[in-house]
PDB file of C-alpha atoms and ligand atoms in Angstrom:
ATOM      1  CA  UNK X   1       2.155 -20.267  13.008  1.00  0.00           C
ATOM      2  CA  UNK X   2      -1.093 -20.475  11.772  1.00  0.00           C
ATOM      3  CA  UNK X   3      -3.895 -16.731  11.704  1.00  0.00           C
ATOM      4  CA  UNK X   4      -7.260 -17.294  10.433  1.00  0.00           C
ATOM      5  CA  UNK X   5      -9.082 -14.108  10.189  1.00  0.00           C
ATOM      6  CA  UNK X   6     -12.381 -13.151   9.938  1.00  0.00           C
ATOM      7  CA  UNK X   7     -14.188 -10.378   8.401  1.00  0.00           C
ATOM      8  CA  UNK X   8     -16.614  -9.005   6.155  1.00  0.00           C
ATOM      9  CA  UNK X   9     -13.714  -7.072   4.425  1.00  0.00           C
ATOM     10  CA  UNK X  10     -11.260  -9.962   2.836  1.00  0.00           C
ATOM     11  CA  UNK X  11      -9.750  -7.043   0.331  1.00  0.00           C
ATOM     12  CA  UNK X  12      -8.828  -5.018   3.218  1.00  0.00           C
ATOM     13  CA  UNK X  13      -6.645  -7.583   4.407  1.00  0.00           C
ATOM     14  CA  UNK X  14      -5.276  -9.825   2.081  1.00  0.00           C
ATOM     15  CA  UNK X  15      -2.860  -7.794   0.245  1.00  0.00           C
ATOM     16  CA  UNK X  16      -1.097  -7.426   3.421  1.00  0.00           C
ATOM     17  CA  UNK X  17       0.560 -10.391   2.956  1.00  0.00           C
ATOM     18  CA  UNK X  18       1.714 -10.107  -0.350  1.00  0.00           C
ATOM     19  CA  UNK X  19       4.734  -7.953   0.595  1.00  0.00           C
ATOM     20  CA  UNK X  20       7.679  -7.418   2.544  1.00  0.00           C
ATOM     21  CA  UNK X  21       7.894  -9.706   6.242  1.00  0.00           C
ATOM     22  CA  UNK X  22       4.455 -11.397   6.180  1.00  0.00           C
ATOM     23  CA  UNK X  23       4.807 -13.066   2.213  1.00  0.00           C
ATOM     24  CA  UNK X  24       8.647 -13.438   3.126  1.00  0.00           C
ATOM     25  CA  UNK X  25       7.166 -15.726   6.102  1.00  0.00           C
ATOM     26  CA  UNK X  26       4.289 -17.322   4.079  1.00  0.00           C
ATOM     27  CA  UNK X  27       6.806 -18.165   1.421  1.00  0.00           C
ATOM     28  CA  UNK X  28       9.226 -20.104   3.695  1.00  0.00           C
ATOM     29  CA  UNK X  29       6.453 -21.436   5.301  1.00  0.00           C
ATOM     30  CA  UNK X  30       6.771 -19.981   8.838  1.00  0.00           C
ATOM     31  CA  UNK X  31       3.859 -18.408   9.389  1.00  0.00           C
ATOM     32  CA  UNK X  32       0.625 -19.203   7.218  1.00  0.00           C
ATOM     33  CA  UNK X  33      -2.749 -17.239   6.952  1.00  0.00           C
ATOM     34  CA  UNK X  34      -6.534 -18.083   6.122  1.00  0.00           C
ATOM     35  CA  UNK X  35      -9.155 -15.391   5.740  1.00  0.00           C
ATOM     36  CA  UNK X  36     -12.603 -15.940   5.711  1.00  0.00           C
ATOM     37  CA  UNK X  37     -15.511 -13.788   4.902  1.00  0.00           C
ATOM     38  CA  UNK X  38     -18.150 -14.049   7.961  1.00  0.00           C
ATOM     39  CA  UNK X  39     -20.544 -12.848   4.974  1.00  0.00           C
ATOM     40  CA  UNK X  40     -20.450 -16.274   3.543  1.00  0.00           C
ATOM     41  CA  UNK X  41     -21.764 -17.770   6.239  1.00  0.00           C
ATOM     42  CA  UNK X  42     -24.723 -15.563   6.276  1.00  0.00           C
ATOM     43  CA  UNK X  43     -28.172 -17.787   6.024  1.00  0.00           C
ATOM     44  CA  UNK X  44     -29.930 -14.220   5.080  1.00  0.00           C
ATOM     45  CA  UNK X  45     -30.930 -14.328   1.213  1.00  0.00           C
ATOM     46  CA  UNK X  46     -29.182 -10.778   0.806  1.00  0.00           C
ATOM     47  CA  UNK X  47     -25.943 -12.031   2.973  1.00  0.00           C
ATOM     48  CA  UNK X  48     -27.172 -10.043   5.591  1.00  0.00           C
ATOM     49  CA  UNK X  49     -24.589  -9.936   8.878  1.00  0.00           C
ATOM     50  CA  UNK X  50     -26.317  -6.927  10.725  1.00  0.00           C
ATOM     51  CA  UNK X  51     -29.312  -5.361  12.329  1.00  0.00           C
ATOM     52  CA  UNK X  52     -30.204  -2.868  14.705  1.00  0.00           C
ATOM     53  CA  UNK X  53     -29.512  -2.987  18.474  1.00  0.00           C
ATOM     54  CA  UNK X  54     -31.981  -4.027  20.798  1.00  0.00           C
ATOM     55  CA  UNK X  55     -33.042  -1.418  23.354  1.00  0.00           C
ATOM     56  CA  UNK X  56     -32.401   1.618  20.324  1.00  0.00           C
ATOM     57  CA  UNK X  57     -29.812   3.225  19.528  1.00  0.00           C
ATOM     58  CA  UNK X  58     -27.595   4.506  16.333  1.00  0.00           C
ATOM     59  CA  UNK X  59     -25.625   2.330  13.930  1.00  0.00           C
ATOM     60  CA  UNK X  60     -25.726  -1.552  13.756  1.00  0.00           C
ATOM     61  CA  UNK X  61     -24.325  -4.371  15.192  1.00  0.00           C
ATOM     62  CA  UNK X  62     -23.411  -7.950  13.738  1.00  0.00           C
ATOM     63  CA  UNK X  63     -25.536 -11.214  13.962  1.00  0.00           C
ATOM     64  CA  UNK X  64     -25.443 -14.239  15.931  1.00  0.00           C
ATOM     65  CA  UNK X  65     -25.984 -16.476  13.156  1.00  0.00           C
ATOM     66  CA  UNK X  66     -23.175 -15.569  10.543  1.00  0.00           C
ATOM     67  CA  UNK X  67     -20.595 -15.400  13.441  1.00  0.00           C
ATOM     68  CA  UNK X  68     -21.218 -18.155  15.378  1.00  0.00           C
ATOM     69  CA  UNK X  69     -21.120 -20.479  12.450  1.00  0.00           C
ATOM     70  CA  UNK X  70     -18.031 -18.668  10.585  1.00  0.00           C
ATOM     71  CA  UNK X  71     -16.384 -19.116  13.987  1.00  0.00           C
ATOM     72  CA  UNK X  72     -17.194 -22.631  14.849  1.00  0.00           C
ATOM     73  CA  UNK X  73     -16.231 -23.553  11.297  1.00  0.00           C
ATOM     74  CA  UNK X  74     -12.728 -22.022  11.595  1.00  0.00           C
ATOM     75  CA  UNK X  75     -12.217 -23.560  15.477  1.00  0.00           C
ATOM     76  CA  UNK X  76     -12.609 -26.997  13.923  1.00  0.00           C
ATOM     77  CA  UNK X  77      -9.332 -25.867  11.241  1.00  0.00           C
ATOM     78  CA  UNK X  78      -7.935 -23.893  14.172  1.00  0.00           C
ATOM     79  CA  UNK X  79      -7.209 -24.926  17.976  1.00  0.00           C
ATOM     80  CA  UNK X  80      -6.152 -21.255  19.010  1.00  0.00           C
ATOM     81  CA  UNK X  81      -7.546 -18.831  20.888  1.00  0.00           C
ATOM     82  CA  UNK X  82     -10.344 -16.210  19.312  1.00  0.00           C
ATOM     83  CA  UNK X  83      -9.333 -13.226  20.185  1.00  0.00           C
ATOM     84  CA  UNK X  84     -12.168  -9.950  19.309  1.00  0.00           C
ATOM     85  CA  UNK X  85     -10.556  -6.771  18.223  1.00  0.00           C
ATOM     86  CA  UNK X  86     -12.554  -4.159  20.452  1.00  0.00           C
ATOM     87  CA  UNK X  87     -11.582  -0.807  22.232  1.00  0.00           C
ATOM     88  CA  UNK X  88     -13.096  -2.358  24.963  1.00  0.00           C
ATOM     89  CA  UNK X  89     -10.525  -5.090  25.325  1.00  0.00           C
ATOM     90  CA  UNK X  90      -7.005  -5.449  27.294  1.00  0.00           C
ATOM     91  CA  UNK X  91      -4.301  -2.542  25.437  1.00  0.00           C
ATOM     92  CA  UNK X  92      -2.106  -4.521  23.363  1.00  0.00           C
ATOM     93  CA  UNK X  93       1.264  -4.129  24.088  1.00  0.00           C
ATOM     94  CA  UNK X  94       5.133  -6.243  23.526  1.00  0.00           C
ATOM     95  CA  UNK X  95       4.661  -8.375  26.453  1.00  0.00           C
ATOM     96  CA  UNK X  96       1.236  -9.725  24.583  1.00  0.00           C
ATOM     97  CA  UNK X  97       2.762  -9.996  21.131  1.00  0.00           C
ATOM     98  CA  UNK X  98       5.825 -12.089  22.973  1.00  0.00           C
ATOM     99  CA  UNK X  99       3.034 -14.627  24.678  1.00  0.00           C
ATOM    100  CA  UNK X 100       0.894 -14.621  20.982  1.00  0.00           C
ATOM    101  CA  UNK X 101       3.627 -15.917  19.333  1.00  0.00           C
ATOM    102  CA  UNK X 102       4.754 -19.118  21.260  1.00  0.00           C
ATOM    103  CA  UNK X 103       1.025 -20.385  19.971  1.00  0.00           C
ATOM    104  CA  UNK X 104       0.977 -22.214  17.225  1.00  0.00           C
ATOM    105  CA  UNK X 105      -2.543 -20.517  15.843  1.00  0.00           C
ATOM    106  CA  UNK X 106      -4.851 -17.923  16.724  1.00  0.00           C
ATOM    107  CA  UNK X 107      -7.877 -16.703  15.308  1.00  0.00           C
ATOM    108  CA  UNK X 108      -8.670 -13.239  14.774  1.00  0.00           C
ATOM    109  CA  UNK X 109     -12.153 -11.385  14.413  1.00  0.00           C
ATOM    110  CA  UNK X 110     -12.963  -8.540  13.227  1.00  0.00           C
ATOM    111  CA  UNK X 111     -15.620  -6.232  14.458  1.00  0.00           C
ATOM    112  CA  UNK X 112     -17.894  -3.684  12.021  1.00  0.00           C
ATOM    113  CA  UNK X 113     -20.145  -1.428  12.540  1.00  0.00           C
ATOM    114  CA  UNK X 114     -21.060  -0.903  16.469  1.00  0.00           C
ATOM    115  CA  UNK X 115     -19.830  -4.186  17.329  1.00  0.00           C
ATOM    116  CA  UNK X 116     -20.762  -7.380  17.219  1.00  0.00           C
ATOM    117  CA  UNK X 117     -24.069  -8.748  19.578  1.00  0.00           C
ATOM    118  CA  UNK X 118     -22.733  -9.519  23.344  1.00  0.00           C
ATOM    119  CA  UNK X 119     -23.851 -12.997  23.416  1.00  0.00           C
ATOM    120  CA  UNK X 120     -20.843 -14.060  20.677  1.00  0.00           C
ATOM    121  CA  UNK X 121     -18.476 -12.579  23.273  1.00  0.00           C
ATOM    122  CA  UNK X 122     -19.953 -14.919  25.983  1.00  0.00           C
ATOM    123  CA  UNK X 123     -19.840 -17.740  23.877  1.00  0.00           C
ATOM    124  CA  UNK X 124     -16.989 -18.117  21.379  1.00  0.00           C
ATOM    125  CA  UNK X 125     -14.375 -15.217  22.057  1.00  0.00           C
ATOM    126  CA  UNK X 126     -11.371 -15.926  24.409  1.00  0.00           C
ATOM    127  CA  UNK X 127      -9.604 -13.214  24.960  1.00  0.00           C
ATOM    128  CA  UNK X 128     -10.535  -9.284  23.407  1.00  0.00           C
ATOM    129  CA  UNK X 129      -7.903  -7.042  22.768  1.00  0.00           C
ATOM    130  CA  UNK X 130      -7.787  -3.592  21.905  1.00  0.00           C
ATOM    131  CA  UNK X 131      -4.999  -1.669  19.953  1.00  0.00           C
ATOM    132  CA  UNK X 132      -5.403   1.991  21.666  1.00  0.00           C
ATOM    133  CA  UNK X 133      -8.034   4.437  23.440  1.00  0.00           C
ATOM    134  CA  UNK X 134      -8.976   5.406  19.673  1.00  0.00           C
ATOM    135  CA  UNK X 135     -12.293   4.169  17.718  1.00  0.00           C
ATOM    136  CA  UNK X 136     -11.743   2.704  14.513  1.00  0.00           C
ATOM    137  CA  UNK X 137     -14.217   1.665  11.671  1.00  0.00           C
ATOM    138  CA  UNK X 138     -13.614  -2.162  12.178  1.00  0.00           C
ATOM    139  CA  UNK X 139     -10.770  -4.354  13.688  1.00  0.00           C
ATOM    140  CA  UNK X 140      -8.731  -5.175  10.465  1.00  0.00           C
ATOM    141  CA  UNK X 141      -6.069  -2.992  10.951  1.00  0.00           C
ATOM    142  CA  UNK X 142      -6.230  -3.927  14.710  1.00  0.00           C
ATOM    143  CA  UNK X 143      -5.787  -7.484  13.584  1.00  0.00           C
ATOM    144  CA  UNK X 144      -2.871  -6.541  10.918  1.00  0.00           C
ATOM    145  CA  UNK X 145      -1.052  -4.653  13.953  1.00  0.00           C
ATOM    146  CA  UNK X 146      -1.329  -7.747  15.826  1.00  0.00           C
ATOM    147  CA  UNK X 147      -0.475 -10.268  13.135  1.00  0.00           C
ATOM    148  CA  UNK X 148       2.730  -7.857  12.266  1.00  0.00           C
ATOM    149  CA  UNK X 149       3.969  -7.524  15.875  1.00  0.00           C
ATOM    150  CA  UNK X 150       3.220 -11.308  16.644  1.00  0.00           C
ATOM    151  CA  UNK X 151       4.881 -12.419  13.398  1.00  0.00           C
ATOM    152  CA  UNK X 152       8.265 -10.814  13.122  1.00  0.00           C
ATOM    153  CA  UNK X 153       9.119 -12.665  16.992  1.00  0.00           C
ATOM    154  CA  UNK X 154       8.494 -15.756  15.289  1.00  0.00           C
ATOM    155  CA  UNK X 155      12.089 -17.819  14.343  1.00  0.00           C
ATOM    156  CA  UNK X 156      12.856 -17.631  10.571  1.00  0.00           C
ATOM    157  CA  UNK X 157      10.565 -15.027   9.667  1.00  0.00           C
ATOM    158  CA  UNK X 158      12.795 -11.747  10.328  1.00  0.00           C
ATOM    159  CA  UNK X 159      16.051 -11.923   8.284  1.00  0.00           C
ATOM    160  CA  UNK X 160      19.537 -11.060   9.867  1.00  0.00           C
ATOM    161  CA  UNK X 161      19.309  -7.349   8.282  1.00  0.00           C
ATOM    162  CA  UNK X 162      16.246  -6.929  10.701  1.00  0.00           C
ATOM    163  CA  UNK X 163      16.541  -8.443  13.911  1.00  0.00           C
ATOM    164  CA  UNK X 164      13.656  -8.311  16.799  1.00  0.00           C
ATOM    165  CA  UNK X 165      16.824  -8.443  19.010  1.00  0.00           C
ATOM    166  CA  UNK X 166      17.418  -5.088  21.262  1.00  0.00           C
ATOM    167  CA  UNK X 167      14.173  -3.609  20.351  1.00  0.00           C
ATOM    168  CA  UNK X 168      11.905  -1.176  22.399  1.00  0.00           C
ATOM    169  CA  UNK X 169      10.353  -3.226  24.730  1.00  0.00           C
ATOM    170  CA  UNK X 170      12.484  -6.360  24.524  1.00  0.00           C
ATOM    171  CA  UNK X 171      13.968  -8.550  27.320  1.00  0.00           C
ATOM    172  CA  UNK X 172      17.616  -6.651  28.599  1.00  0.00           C
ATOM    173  CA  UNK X 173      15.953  -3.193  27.401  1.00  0.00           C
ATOM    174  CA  UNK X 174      15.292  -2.616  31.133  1.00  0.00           C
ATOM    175  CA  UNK X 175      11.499  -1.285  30.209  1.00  0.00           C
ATOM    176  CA  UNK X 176      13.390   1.568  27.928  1.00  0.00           C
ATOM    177  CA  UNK X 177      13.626   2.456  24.613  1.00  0.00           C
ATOM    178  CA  UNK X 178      15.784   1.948  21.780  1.00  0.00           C
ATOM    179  CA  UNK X 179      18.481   4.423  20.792  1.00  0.00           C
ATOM    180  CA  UNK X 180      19.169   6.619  18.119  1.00  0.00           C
ATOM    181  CA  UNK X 181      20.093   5.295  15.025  1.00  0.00           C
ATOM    182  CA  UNK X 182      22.261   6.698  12.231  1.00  0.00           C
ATOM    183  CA  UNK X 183      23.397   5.178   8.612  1.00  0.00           C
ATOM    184  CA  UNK X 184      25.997   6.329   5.989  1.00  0.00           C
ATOM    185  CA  UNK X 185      27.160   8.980   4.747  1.00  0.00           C
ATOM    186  CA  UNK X 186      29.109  10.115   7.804  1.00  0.00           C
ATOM    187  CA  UNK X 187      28.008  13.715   7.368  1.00  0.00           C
ATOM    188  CA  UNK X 188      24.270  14.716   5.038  1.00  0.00           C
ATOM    189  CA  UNK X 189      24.396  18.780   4.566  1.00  0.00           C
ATOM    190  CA  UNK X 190      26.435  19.378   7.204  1.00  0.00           C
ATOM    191  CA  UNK X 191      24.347  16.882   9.502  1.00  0.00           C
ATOM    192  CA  UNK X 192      27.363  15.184  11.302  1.00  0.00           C
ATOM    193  CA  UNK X 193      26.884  11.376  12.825  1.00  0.00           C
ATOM    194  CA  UNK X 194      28.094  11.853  16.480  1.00  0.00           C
ATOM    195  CA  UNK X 195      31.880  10.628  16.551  1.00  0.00           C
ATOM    196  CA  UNK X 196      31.690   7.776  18.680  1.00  0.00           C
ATOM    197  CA  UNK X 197      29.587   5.643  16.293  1.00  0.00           C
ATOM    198  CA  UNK X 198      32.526   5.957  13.876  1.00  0.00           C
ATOM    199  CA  UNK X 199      35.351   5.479  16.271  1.00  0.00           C
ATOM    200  CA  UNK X 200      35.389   1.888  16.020  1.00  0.00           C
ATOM    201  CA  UNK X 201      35.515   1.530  19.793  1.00  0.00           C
ATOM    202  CA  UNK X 202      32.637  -1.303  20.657  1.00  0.00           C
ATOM    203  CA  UNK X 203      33.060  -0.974  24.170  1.00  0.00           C
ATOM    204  CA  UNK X 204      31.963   2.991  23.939  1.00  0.00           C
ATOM    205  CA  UNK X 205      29.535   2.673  21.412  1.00  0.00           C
ATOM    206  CA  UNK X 206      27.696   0.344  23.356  1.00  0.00           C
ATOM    207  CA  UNK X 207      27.777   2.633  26.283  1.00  0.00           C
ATOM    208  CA  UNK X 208      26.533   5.393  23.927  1.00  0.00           C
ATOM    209  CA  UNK X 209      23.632   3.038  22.878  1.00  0.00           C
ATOM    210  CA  UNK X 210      22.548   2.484  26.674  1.00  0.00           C
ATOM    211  CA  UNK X 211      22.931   6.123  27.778  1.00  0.00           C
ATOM    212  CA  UNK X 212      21.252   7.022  24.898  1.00  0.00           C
ATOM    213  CA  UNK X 213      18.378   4.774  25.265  1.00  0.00           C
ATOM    214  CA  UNK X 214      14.397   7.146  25.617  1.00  0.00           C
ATOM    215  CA  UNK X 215      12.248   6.811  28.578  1.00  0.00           C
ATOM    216  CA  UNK X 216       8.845   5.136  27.307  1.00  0.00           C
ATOM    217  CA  UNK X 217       6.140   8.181  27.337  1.00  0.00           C
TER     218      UNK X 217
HETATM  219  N1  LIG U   1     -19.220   0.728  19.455  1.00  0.00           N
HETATM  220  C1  LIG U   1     -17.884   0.285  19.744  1.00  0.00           C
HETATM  221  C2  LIG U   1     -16.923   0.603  18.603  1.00  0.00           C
HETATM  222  C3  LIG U   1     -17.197  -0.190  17.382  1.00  0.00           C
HETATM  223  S1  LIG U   1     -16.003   0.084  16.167  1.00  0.00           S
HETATM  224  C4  LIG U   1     -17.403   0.961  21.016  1.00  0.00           C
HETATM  225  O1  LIG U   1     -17.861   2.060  21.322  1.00  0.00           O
HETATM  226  O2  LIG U   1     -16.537   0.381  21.683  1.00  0.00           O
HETATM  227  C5  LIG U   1     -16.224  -1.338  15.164  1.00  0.00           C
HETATM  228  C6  LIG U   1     -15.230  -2.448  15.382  1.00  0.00           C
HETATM  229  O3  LIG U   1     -13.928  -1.968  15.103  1.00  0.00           O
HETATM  230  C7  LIG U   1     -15.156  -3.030  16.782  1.00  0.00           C
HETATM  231  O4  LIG U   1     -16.115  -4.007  16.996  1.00  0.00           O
HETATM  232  C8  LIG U   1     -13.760  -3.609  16.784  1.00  0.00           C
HETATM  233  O5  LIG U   1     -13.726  -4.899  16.207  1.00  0.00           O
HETATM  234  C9  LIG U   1     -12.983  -2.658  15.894  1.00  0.00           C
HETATM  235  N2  LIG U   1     -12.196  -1.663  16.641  1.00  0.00           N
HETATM  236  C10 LIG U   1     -12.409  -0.335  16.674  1.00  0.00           C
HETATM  237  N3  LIG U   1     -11.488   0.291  17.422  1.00  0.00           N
HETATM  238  C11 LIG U   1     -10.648  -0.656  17.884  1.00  0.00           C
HETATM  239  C12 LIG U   1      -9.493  -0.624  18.713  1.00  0.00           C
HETATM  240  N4  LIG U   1      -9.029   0.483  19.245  1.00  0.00           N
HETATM  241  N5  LIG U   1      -8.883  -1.810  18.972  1.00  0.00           N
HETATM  242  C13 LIG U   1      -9.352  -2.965  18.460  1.00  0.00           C
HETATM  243  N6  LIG U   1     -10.449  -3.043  17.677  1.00  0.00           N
HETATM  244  C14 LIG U   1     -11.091  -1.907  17.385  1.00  0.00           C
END
């Protein structure tokens, strides 16, 4: 699967996927990742993306011209949806990450400052989504969250030791959450694992794992 992100903060973003899931991915060539700096499309001398609101108003909002033409230049590398990180978008959530990752690309942008001016919304943005009722400084980590959630449901780039299977939120979880979880030793400072996860018996630890199972807040 193919993300191309933009933003006018490459730094923030890149190293993300130089560890762990996302480089594991990159490296067998499962997922891939392009991110481009809406700043170098600017035709401004100074690079400029932003300028004050029309109608007044604190704070600043992003340009026509260095979005529409960072955007249109990524659609012609990309055939995916472009999908605005905004708190006024639809609240992210499994079922989306599950329907994200049977495309084959997507394109992610990446609001600063108040937003970005309405008429790049109208014209070039398919679908906005919004990570929580909560007001960040820009939509990188809004577009990480997605990119992480979206990529680890994608064949080949969890390993066996973590599997997406039986998760919160997963098909067969019956809309609950998953169970506790416990590792060795057997007993930490007196902290005892309950004794059915050591009996051996399958057939009652999997009943333990379903009764055991948290209502979703
Ligand atoms: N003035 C806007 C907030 C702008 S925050 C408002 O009141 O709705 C700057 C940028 O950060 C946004 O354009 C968006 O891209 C990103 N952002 C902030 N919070 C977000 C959230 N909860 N989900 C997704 N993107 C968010």
């Amino acid at each position: 699967m193919r993300f191309d992100i933009l933003t006018i903060f490459p730094n923030l973003v890149l190293p993300y996927f130089e560890d762990s899931i996302l480089k594991r991915g990159k490296d067998s060539g499962d997922i891939e990742f392009h991110v481009h700096n809406i700043r170098d499309y600017s035709k401004d001398k100074h690079n400029k993306v932003d300028d004050t609101p029309y109608g007044g108003g604190a704070g600043m909002l992003m340009t026509c011209q260095p979005l529409f033409d960072a955007i249109r230049a990524v659609k012609k590398e990309n055939k995916g949806p472009v999908i605005f990180m905004s708190p006024q978008g639809k609240r992210f959530n499994q079922e989306k990450a599950n329907e994200l990752s049977k495309l084959n690309e997507i394109i992610l942008l990446c609001g600063r400052y108040e937003g970005i001016d309405q008429r790049v919304r109208d014209e070039l943005v398919d679908i906005e989504i919004s990570t929580g009722d909560f007001v960040l400084p820009g939509g990188e980590l809004p577009a990480l969250t997605i990119i992480d959630a979206v990529s680890r449901l994608i064949p080949g780039v969890l390993g066996a030791e973590d599997s997406a299977h039986d998760d919160s939120f997963s098909e067969g979880m019956d809309g609950m959450l998953e169970h506790p979880h416990y590792t060795k030793p057997a007993e930490f400072e007196g902290l005892k694992v309950p004794d059915v996860l050591i009996s051996g018996d399958h057939g009652k630890i999997a009943e333990w794992r379903k009764t055991n199972r948290k209502n979703p807040n």
